[in-house]
GROMACS .gro file of C-alpha atoms in nm:
model
  459
    1MET     CA    1  10.159  12.594  19.848
    2GLY     CA    2  10.203  12.665  19.471
    3SER     CA    3   9.979  12.928  19.293
    4LYS     CA    4   9.729  12.816  19.030
    5LYS     CA    5   9.863  12.862  18.676
    6LYS     CA    6   9.660  13.117  18.462
    7ASN     CA    7   9.512  13.013  18.129
    8PRO     CA    8   9.687  13.232  17.865
    9PHE     CA    9   9.387  13.212  17.625
   10LEU     CA   10   9.143  13.337  17.886
   11SER     CA   11   9.387  13.616  17.982
   12PHE     CA   12   9.404  13.719  17.614
   13ILE     CA   13   9.021  13.721  17.580
   14LYS     CA   14   8.990  13.920  17.903
   15GLY     CA   15   9.251  14.173  17.789
   16LEU     CA   16   9.087  14.206  17.446
   17PHE     CA   17   8.746  14.259  17.607
   18ILE     CA   18   8.883  14.533  17.835
   19PHE     CA   19   9.059  14.697  17.539
   20LEU     CA   20   8.740  14.694  17.328
   21LEU     CA   21   8.540  14.824  17.623
   22ILE     CA   22   8.783  15.115  17.661
   23ILE     CA   23   8.759  15.187  17.285
   24VAL     CA   24   8.377  15.181  17.298
   25LEU     CA   25   8.382  15.405  17.607
   26ILE     CA   26   8.617  15.654  17.434
   27LEU     CA   27   8.401  15.654  17.119
   28GLY     CA   28   8.087  15.703  17.329
   29LEU     CA   29   8.241  15.995  17.515
   30TRP     CA   30   8.367  16.145  17.189
   31CYS     CA   31   8.026  16.111  17.026
   32GLY     CA   32   7.859  16.260  17.333
   33PHE     CA   33   8.102  16.551  17.330
   34SER     CA   34   8.044  16.602  16.955
   35ALA     CA   35   7.667  16.607  17.006
   36LEU     CA   36   7.684  16.859  17.292
   37HIS     CA   37   7.970  17.086  17.178
   38LYS     CA   38   7.759  17.293  16.937
   39LYS     CA   39   7.753  17.624  16.756
   40SER     CA   40   7.423  17.746  16.610
   41PHE     CA   41   7.398  17.799  16.235
   42LEU     CA   42   7.277  18.155  16.297
   43SER     CA   43   7.604  18.249  16.465
   44LEU     CA   44   7.786  18.132  16.148
   45LEU     CA   45   7.554  18.302  15.898
   46PRO     CA   46   7.649  18.666  15.820
   47THR     CA   47   7.344  18.892  15.812
   48ASP     CA   48   7.402  19.057  15.472
   49PHE     CA   49   7.268  18.769  15.260
   50SER     CA   50   7.055  18.841  14.953
   51LEU     CA   51   6.878  18.507  14.978
   52TYR     CA   52   6.857  18.242  15.250
   53LEU     CA   53   6.745  17.881  15.201
   54HIS     CA   54   6.666  17.619  15.466
   55THR     CA   55   6.554  17.259  15.466
   56ASP     CA   56   6.513  17.034  15.770
   57SER     CA   57   6.632  16.737  15.566
   58VAL     CA   58   6.822  16.745  15.236
   59TRP     CA   59   6.716  16.386  15.176
   60GLU     CA   60   6.343  16.444  15.224
   61ALA     CA   61   6.350  16.769  15.024
   62LEU     CA   62   6.552  16.656  14.720
   63ASN     CA   63   6.527  16.275  14.698
   64PRO     CA   64   6.155  16.270  14.593
   65ILE     CA   65   6.228  16.522  14.312
   66VAL     CA   66   6.455  16.265  14.143
   67ASP     CA   67   6.152  16.048  14.061
   68LEU     CA   68   5.931  16.325  13.924
   69GLU     CA   69   5.819  16.297  13.562
   70VAL     CA   70   5.895  16.667  13.518
   71ALA     CA   71   6.263  16.588  13.584
   72ASP     CA   72   6.268  16.366  13.271
   73VAL     CA   73   6.110  16.644  13.066
   74ILE     CA   74   6.366  16.901  13.182
   75LEU     CA   75   6.665  16.668  13.135
   76ALA     CA   76   6.552  16.587  12.779
   77MET     CA   77   6.647  16.944  12.684
   78PRO     CA   78   6.984  16.971  12.500
   79GLU     CA   79   7.137  17.206  12.760
   80PHE     CA   80   7.109  16.932  13.026
   81ASN     CA   81   7.272  16.653  12.823
   82LYS     CA   82   7.592  16.662  13.031
   83ILE     CA   83   7.417  16.583  13.359
   84ARG     CA   84   7.144  16.350  13.228
   85GLU     CA   85   7.359  16.034  13.246
   86GLY     CA   86   7.473  16.107  13.600
   87PHE     CA   87   7.118  16.191  13.706
   88ILE     CA   88   6.982  15.861  13.571
   89ALA     CA   89   7.268  15.672  13.738
   90PHE     CA   90   7.186  15.834  14.072
   91ARG     CA   91   6.814  15.760  14.026
   92GLN     CA   92   6.891  15.388  13.982
   93SER     CA   93   7.167  15.377  14.244
   94SER     CA   94   7.141  15.148  14.546
   95PHE     CA   95   7.250  15.447  14.760
   96ARG     CA   96   6.892  15.574  14.744
   97THR     CA   97   6.769  15.270  14.937
   98ASN     CA   98   7.061  15.264  15.180
   99LYS     CA   99   6.938  15.359  15.527
  100LEU     CA  100   7.282  15.478  15.640
  101VAL     CA  101   7.307  15.715  15.341
  102ALA     CA  102   6.954  15.839  15.408
  103MET     CA  103   7.038  15.899  15.775
  104ALA     CA  104   7.358  16.087  15.690
  105ALA     CA  105   7.175  16.303  15.434
  106SER     CA  106   6.876  16.369  15.660
  107ARG     CA  107   7.044  16.669  15.814
  108PRO     CA  108   6.923  17.031  15.833
  109VAL     CA  109   7.097  17.263  15.587
  110ASP     CA  110   7.110  17.643  15.585
  111ILE     CA  111   7.238  17.826  15.277
  112GLY     CA  112   7.305  18.197  15.231
  113VAL     CA  113   7.364  18.365  14.896
  114TYR     CA  114   7.578  18.680  14.913
  115MET     CA  115   7.637  18.928  14.631
  116ASP     CA  116   7.991  19.047  14.566
  117GLY     CA  117   7.917  19.305  14.297
  118GLU     CA  118   7.732  19.104  14.034
  119THR     CA  119   7.889  18.773  14.145
  120PRO     CA  120   7.688  18.556  14.384
  121ASN     CA  121   7.876  18.359  14.650
  122VAL     CA  122   7.726  18.072  14.847
  123LEU     CA  123   7.776  17.974  15.209
  124GLY     CA  124   7.623  17.646  15.326
  125ILE     CA  125   7.599  17.513  15.682
  126VAL     CA  126   7.515  17.146  15.745
  127ASP     CA  127   7.432  17.053  16.106
  128LEU     CA  128   7.584  16.705  16.142
  129GLY     CA  129   7.497  16.659  16.508
  130VAL     CA  130   7.659  16.343  16.645
  131LEU     CA  131   7.799  16.264  16.297
  132SER     CA  132   8.042  16.553  16.349
  133ALA     CA  133   8.243  16.305  16.558
  134ALA     CA  134   8.394  16.200  16.224
  135THR     CA  135   8.443  16.545  16.065
  136ARG     CA  136   8.615  16.684  16.377
  137LEU     CA  137   8.899  16.441  16.307
  138SER     CA  138   8.925  16.533  15.937
  139LYS     CA  139   9.240  16.746  15.983
  140ILE     CA  140   9.421  16.444  16.129
  141VAL     CA  141   9.270  16.168  15.916
  142LEU     CA  142   9.223  16.312  15.565
  143PRO     CA  143   9.594  16.386  15.496
  144TRP     CA  144   9.648  16.007  15.510
  145PHE     CA  145   9.406  15.959  15.222
  146LYS     CA  146   9.471  16.094  14.874
  147ILE     CA  147   9.151  16.247  14.734
  148GLU     CA  148   9.201  16.402  14.394
  149GLY     CA  149   9.139  16.777  14.400
  150LEU     CA  150   9.116  16.799  14.781
  151SER     CA  151   9.392  16.976  14.974
  152LEU     CA  152   9.436  17.097  15.331
  153VAL     CA  153   9.521  17.465  15.384
  154ASP     CA  154   9.652  17.527  15.738
  155SER     CA  155   9.789  17.859  15.860
  156GLY     CA  156   9.821  17.740  16.218
  157ASP     CA  157   9.536  17.946  16.365
  158PHE     CA  158   9.285  17.854  16.096
  159TYR     CA  159   9.250  17.562  15.858
  160TYR     CA  160   9.011  17.460  15.580
  161PHE     CA  161   8.997  17.225  15.282
  162GLU     CA  162   9.005  17.342  14.922
  163PHE     CA  163   8.851  17.130  14.649
  164SER     CA  164   8.911  17.190  14.279
  165THR     CA  165   8.844  16.966  13.979
  166GLY     CA  166   9.088  17.142  13.746
  167LYS     CA  167   9.300  17.446  13.667
  168ASP     CA  168   9.018  17.644  13.509
  169SER     CA  169   8.746  17.512  13.739
  170PRO     CA  170   8.618  17.714  14.036
  171SER     CA  171   8.733  17.607  14.381
  172PHE     CA  172   8.508  17.512  14.670
  173TYR     CA  173   8.605  17.552  15.033
  174LEU     CA  174   8.504  17.326  15.321
  175LYS     CA  175   8.557  17.347  15.694
  176PRO     CA  176   8.436  17.134  15.985
  177TYR     CA  177   8.333  17.369  16.266
  178ARG     CA  178   8.214  17.199  16.587
  179ASN     CA  179   7.885  17.023  16.496
  180ASN     CA  180   7.869  17.188  16.152
  181LEU     CA  181   8.023  17.133  15.813
  182LEU     CA  182   8.066  17.459  15.621
  183PHE     CA  183   8.105  17.485  15.245
  184SER     CA  184   8.144  17.795  15.033
  185THR     CA  185   8.237  17.923  14.689
  186SER     CA  186   8.438  18.202  14.855
  187LYS     CA  187   8.735  18.160  15.087
  188ASP     CA  188   8.680  18.508  15.236
  189LEU     CA  189   8.313  18.431  15.305
  190LEU     CA  190   8.408  18.104  15.476
  191ILE     CA  191   8.660  18.283  15.700
  192LYS     CA  192   8.412  18.562  15.777
  193SER     CA  193   8.154  18.301  15.879
  194CYS     CA  194   8.384  18.146  16.137
  195LEU     CA  195   8.533  18.464  16.285
  196GLY     CA  196   8.223  18.620  16.436
  197ASN     CA  197   7.911  18.554  16.644
  198HIS     CA  198   7.672  18.672  16.374
  199ASP     CA  199   7.357  18.585  16.571
  200GLU     CA  200   7.420  18.900  16.776
  201ASP     CA  201   7.372  19.111  16.461
  202TYR     CA  202   7.017  18.987  16.385
  203THR     CA  203   6.708  19.166  16.512
  204LYS     CA  204   6.447  18.978  16.714
  205ASP     CA  205   6.205  18.977  16.418
  206GLU     CA  206   6.474  18.846  16.181
  207LYS     CA  207   6.560  18.562  16.420
  208THR     CA  208   6.190  18.470  16.445
  209LEU     CA  209   6.151  18.472  16.067
  210ILE     CA  210   6.459  18.257  16.005
  211LYS     CA  211   6.374  18.004  16.277
  212GLU     CA  212   6.003  17.980  16.188
  213LYS     CA  213   5.891  17.630  16.087
  214SER     CA  214   5.781  17.586  15.725
  215GLU     CA  215   5.480  17.391  15.597
  216ASN     CA  216   5.684  17.277  15.296
  217PRO     CA  217   6.024  17.101  15.269
  218ILE     CA  218   6.213  17.409  15.147
  219LYS     CA  219   6.202  17.756  15.302
  220ILE     CA  220   6.351  18.065  15.135
  221ILE     CA  221   6.397  18.415  15.276
  222ALA     CA  222   6.478  18.691  15.031
  223ASP     CA  223   6.487  19.067  14.999
  224ALA     CA  224   6.120  19.146  14.937
  225ARG     CA  225   6.175  19.428  14.690
  226GLY     CA  226   6.423  19.224  14.490
  227LEU     CA  227   6.183  18.928  14.488
  228VAL     CA  228   5.889  19.135  14.361
  229GLU     CA  229   6.102  19.300  14.093
  230SER     CA  230   6.237  18.961  13.978
  231PHE     CA  231   5.879  18.831  13.945
  232ALA     CA  232   5.775  19.146  13.759
  233GLY     CA  233   6.032  19.133  13.479
  234GLU     CA  234   5.923  19.406  13.238
  235ASN     CA  235   5.571  19.431  13.383
  236GLU     CA  236   5.550  19.786  13.518
  237SER     CA  237   5.220  19.716  13.701
  238ILE     CA  238   5.378  19.449  13.919
  239LYS     CA  239   5.696  19.655  13.970
  240MET     CA  240   5.480  19.922  14.134
  241PHE     CA  241   5.418  19.683  14.424
  242SER     CA  242   5.775  19.733  14.541
  243GLY     CA  243   5.661  20.078  14.658
  244LEU     CA  244   5.457  19.903  14.930
  245LEU     CA  245   5.766  19.746  15.082
  246SER     CA  246   6.013  19.900  15.324
  247GLU     CA  247   6.383  19.894  15.241
  248GLU     CA  248   6.469  19.613  15.485
  249THR     CA  249   6.159  19.395  15.431
  250LYS     CA  250   6.223  19.021  15.402
  251ALA     CA  251   5.990  18.787  15.212
  252LEU     CA  252   5.929  18.430  15.326
  253VAL     CA  253   5.879  18.163  15.058
  254SER     CA  254   5.804  17.797  15.129
  255PHE     CA  255   5.819  17.547  14.846
  256GLY     CA  256   5.730  17.182  14.787
  257LEU     CA  257   5.699  16.980  14.467
  258THR     CA  258   5.529  16.651  14.376
  259ASP     CA  259   5.402  16.501  14.048
  260SER     CA  260   5.049  16.618  14.127
  261GLU     CA  261   5.108  16.947  14.310
  262ILE     CA  262   5.331  17.250  14.335
  263ASN     CA  263   5.298  17.407  14.679
  264LEU     CA  264   5.424  17.763  14.687
  265LYS     CA  265   5.351  18.008  14.969
  266VAL     CA  266   5.487  18.363  14.971
  267ASP     CA  267   5.457  18.597  15.271
  268ILE     CA  268   5.560  18.959  15.211
  269PRO     CA  269   5.512  19.209  15.498
  270LEU     CA  270   5.383  19.546  15.377
  271GLU     CA  271   5.486  19.896  15.476
  272LYS     CA  272   5.247  20.013  15.750
  273ASP     CA  273   5.338  20.381  15.742
  274SER     CA  274   5.099  20.538  15.486
  275ALA     CA  275   5.317  20.850  15.467
  276LYS     CA  276   5.591  20.643  15.300
  277ILE     CA  277   5.358  20.498  15.034
  278ASP     CA  278   5.287  20.658  14.698
  279SER     CA  279   4.929  20.791  14.686
  280SER     CA  280   4.850  20.578  14.379
  281MET     CA  281   4.924  20.264  14.585
  282LEU     CA  282   4.714  20.348  14.892
  283GLY     CA  283   4.408  20.167  14.753
  284ILE     CA  284   4.587  19.835  14.698
  285ASN     CA  285   4.770  19.877  15.030
  286ASN     CA  286   4.439  19.914  15.216
  287LEU     CA  287   4.312  19.593  15.055
  288LEU     CA  288   4.627  19.396  15.131
  289GLN     CA  289   4.626  19.504  15.496
  290LYS     CA  290   4.281  19.347  15.549
  291ASN     CA  291   4.231  19.006  15.708
  292SER     CA  292   4.063  18.789  15.446
  293SER     CA  293   3.787  18.536  15.518
  294MET     CA  294   3.706  18.202  15.357
  295PRO     CA  295   3.514  18.270  15.029
  296GLN     CA  296   3.155  18.143  15.038
  297ILE     CA  297   3.174  18.023  14.679
  298ILE     CA  298   3.434  17.761  14.777
  299SER     CA  299   3.158  17.549  14.936
  300GLN     CA  300   2.965  17.547  14.606
  301LEU     CA  301   3.248  17.415  14.387
  302SER     CA  302   3.220  17.045  14.300
  303ASP     CA  303   3.441  16.793  14.120
  304ILE     CA  304   3.338  16.927  13.779
  305VAL     CA  305   3.548  17.240  13.841
  306GLN     CA  306   3.882  17.205  13.661
  307TYR     CA  307   4.033  17.538  13.776
  308TYR     CA  308   3.930  17.850  13.959
  309THR     CA  309   4.065  18.190  14.055
  310ILE     CA  310   3.888  18.370  14.339
  311ILE     CA  311   3.941  18.726  14.459
  312ASN     CA  312   3.800  18.796  14.804
  313ALA     CA  313   3.985  19.114  14.897
  314GLY     CA  314   3.717  19.383  14.913
  315SER     CA  315   3.408  19.526  14.748
  316LEU     CA  316   3.403  19.583  14.373
  317GLU     CA  317   3.431  19.957  14.438
  318GLU     CA  318   3.741  19.908  14.655
  319MET     CA  319   3.886  19.677  14.393
  320THR     CA  320   3.849  19.933  14.112
  321GLN     CA  321   4.006  20.207  14.324
  322ALA     CA  322   4.299  19.977  14.402
  323VAL     CA  323   4.353  19.822  14.059
  324PHE     CA  324   4.299  20.120  13.826
  325PRO     CA  325   4.637  20.283  13.914
  326LEU     CA  326   4.812  19.952  13.834
  327LEU     CA  327   4.678  19.922  13.478
  328PRO     CA  328   4.913  20.015  13.191
  329LYS     CA  329   4.885  20.378  13.078
  330ASP     CA  330   4.791  20.279  12.723
  331VAL     CA  331   4.466  20.130  12.858
  332ASP     CA  332   4.359  20.482  12.965
  333ILE     CA  333   4.117  20.340  13.220
  334ASP     CA  334   4.017  20.683  13.357
  335SER     CA  335   3.882  20.792  13.017
  336LEU     CA  336   3.706  20.459  12.966
  337TRP     CA  337   3.540  20.488  13.307
  338LYS     CA  338   3.437  20.849  13.258
  339ASN     CA  339   3.295  20.779  12.911
  340ALA     CA  340   3.109  20.469  13.033
  341GLY     CA  341   2.967  20.662  13.328
  342GLY     CA  342   2.828  20.939  13.105
  343LEU     CA  343   2.672  20.696  12.856
  344CYS     CA  344   2.530  20.480  13.135
  345LYS     CA  345   2.352  20.778  13.292
  346THR     CA  346   2.223  20.897  12.954
  347LEU     CA  347   2.102  20.562  12.820
  348PHE     CA  348   1.984  20.384  13.136
  349SER     CA  349   1.917  20.667  13.383
  350VAL     CA  350   2.143  20.475  13.624
  351SER     CA  351   2.494  20.573  13.729
  352LEU     CA  352   2.777  20.334  13.647
  353GLU     CA  353   2.853  20.312  14.019
  354ASP     CA  354   2.494  20.199  14.094
  355LEU     CA  355   2.503  19.957  13.802
  356LEU     CA  356   2.814  19.782  13.937
  357PHE     CA  357   2.852  19.859  14.308
  358SER     CA  358   2.505  19.885  14.461
  359TRP     CA  359   2.430  19.511  14.463
  360THR     CA  360   2.767  19.329  14.432
  361GLY     CA  361   2.953  19.168  14.722
  362LYS     CA  362   3.327  19.128  14.766
  363GLU     CA  363   3.376  18.791  14.594
  364CYS     CA  364   3.449  18.755  14.224
  365ALA     CA  365   3.583  18.453  14.040
  366ALA     CA  366   3.675  18.291  13.711
  367ILE     CA  367   3.593  17.920  13.688
  368GLY     CA  368   3.667  17.650  13.429
  369ILE     CA  369   3.438  17.347  13.393
  370GLU     CA  370   3.592  17.014  13.301
  371GLY     CA  371   3.538  16.922  12.934
  372LEU     CA  372   3.398  17.266  12.841
  373ASN     CA  373   3.605  17.547  12.690
  374SER     CA  374   3.420  17.865  12.791
  375PRO     CA  375   3.504  18.008  13.132
  376VAL     CA  376   3.247  18.128  13.385
  377PHE     CA  377   3.275  18.470  13.551
  378VAL     CA  378   3.109  18.504  13.889
  379LEU     CA  379   3.003  18.794  14.111
  380GLN     CA  380   2.866  18.770  14.463
  381ILE     CA  381   2.525  18.929  14.521
  382LYS     CA  382   2.498  19.121  14.848
  383ASP     CA  383   2.150  19.266  14.775
  384GLU     CA  384   1.926  19.062  14.543
  385VAL     CA  385   1.641  19.316  14.563
  386LYS     CA  386   1.875  19.594  14.448
  387ARG     CA  387   2.024  19.370  14.176
  388LYS     CA  388   1.678  19.294  14.036
  389GLU     CA  389   1.587  19.664  14.049
  390VAL     CA  390   1.903  19.764  13.857
  391PHE     CA  391   1.862  19.485  13.599
  392ASP     CA  392   1.493  19.571  13.543
  393SER     CA  393   1.582  19.937  13.496
  394VAL     CA  394   1.865  19.867  13.250
  395LEU     CA  395   1.689  19.590  13.055
  396SER     CA  396   1.376  19.801  13.008
  397SER     CA  397   1.573  20.048  12.796
  398ILE     CA  398   1.570  20.045  12.418
  399ILE     CA  399   1.947  20.000  12.399
  400LEU     CA  400   1.980  19.683  12.607
  401LYS     CA  401   1.742  19.388  12.589
  402ASP     CA  402   1.766  19.037  12.727
  403ASP     CA  403   1.655  18.722  12.550
  404THR     CA  404   1.485  18.489  12.799
  405SER     CA  405   1.367  18.228  12.551
  406LEU     CA  406   1.637  17.965  12.612
  407ILE     CA  407   1.556  17.683  12.855
  408LEU     CA  408   1.833  17.423  12.877
  409ASN     CA  409   1.810  17.111  13.093
  410GLY     CA  410   1.530  17.262  13.296
  411VAL     CA  411   1.686  17.601  13.366
  412ARG     CA  412   1.604  17.932  13.196
  413LEU     CA  413   1.917  18.116  13.080
  414PRO     CA  414   1.867  18.483  12.981
  415LYS     CA  415   2.107  18.635  12.728
  416ILE     CA  416   2.211  19.000  12.707
  417SER     CA  417   2.410  19.196  12.451
  418LEU     CA  418   2.645  19.433  12.631
  419PRO     CA  419   2.688  19.781  12.478
  420GLY     CA  420   3.033  19.875  12.347
  421PHE     CA  421   3.131  20.097  12.640
  422LEU     CA  422   3.079  19.813  12.891
  423GLN     CA  423   3.267  19.570  12.666
  424ASN     CA  424   3.560  19.813  12.652
  425LEU     CA  425   3.569  19.827  13.033
  426LEU     CA  426   3.580  19.448  13.055
  427LYS     CA  427   3.850  19.425  12.785
  428ALA     CA  428   4.073  19.647  13.001
  429PHE     CA  429   4.085  19.350  13.241
  430GLY     CA  430   4.127  19.088  12.967
  431ILE     CA  431   3.761  18.975  12.972
  432GLU     CA  432   3.558  18.940  12.652
  433LEU     CA  433   3.184  18.886  12.704
  434PRO     CA  434   2.996  19.057  12.418
  435ASN     CA  435   2.682  18.839  12.443
  436PRO     CA  436   2.682  18.654  12.775
  437TYR     CA  437   2.418  18.426  12.919
  438TYR     CA  438   2.367  18.465  13.291
  439LEU     CA  439   2.237  18.262  13.584
  440VAL     CA  440   2.141  18.380  13.933
  441HIS     CA  441   2.189  18.098  14.182
  442ASN     CA  442   2.256  18.067  14.558
  443GLY     CA  443   2.367  18.427  14.616
  444PHE     CA  444   2.587  18.453  14.305
  445ILE     CA  445   2.542  18.558  13.943
  446TYR     CA  446   2.727  18.357  13.676
  447PHE     CA  447   2.813  18.488  13.327
  448SER     CA  448   2.936  18.284  13.030
  449GLU     CA  449   2.927  18.287  12.651
  450SER     CA  450   2.823  17.920  12.666
  451PRO     CA  451   2.473  17.822  12.790
  452GLU     CA  452   2.594  17.460  12.826
  453VAL     CA  453   2.847  17.575  13.084
  454LEU     CA  454   2.583  17.757  13.292
  455SER     CA  455   2.347  17.461  13.266
  456THR     CA  456   2.624  17.238  13.400
  457VAL     CA  457   2.691  17.485  13.684
  458TYR     CA  458   2.323  17.487  13.780
  459ASN     CA  459   2.277  17.110  13.770
   0.00000   0.00000   0.00000
């Protein structure tokens, strides 16, 4: 009996199918291996960074910023002329709507900034996950493609890519490492990153801080003292805060930006050992160590409020003890306080401490009302009976009188003329209220130079 002749076309299709199946199987295994064969970013990040930056997704963190109106304002400045055209081109590019590009760019990135003398060097680590299936083959594949400025440096035991745009331009160094893609401005830093398990050098608290989830798209960890001093500039009062921080303290900053809001949160752990803190800073340290509560005045603010600043850290007495050492020496707050105390006792038969501390709570605020220029200054009343007693005592003197004749929109608004020594005290804190109107309402007393503002607050 003769055997049945095979159809050559079907044999070809069958062979092609088996070949493609094998290719798909190999690719699947390679992708699975690439996804599982990992090295954590922390093991590649040397501990001696000056600043650390993390985002869960480069795309989600940076792509929305491209459309912000503030970007147009900044790029209109002459110093940004060179990048404006490229920025606009990227903004209008179809890449921004490409889902594959978005997926590739939606990777977590960790960046460390390291100081070499006065020169900062950057080390970036991009976790590519399964996409590292492509970068793991870069040493084999990229030499077949000519990319201007990109060259492979291979010593046998270690290889990396160097990218340079010109003779006088700085070089950048790149290296695929397991699931990560490393880039750096320093060859030595790149090599150092790969040649050690740096996660073993971090303390438990440092690991917790670095791995902690952020409320905002961008998280930054920096040397706390350096951060405070950079914020302070030439302001000696703010520089003094660095005395509350231990040498190794790290500050955590989370940052997000939209057209309507800037979200910035800064957490700076304070030195807990009082023996290491300068005596002049103990007052502010005691305040900052307290757990704050939600200010009561928040519930009274309506849509007419354009801005507000609320301090809810401690009593007015605690605040003065904490803040006085921070004021510039030329203010001479101690002399102002002593002089005001003597005059207060002589003129009103009331001590300055009783005048200010005996009835006030721990909330104070400055509030701006929409459409009106004069600000409102607010103090919480903890004892209304004591407040009335102090006011009656002071206002019955010859020196200080109140004018209660004004009734505006159904509310009586008394006016007082503050004596010079009290005005000088207020001016030390940047407040000028020579002839304020005042309003007592719902556990707070409001002061303003404008009766219209207080009438609006009341109504």
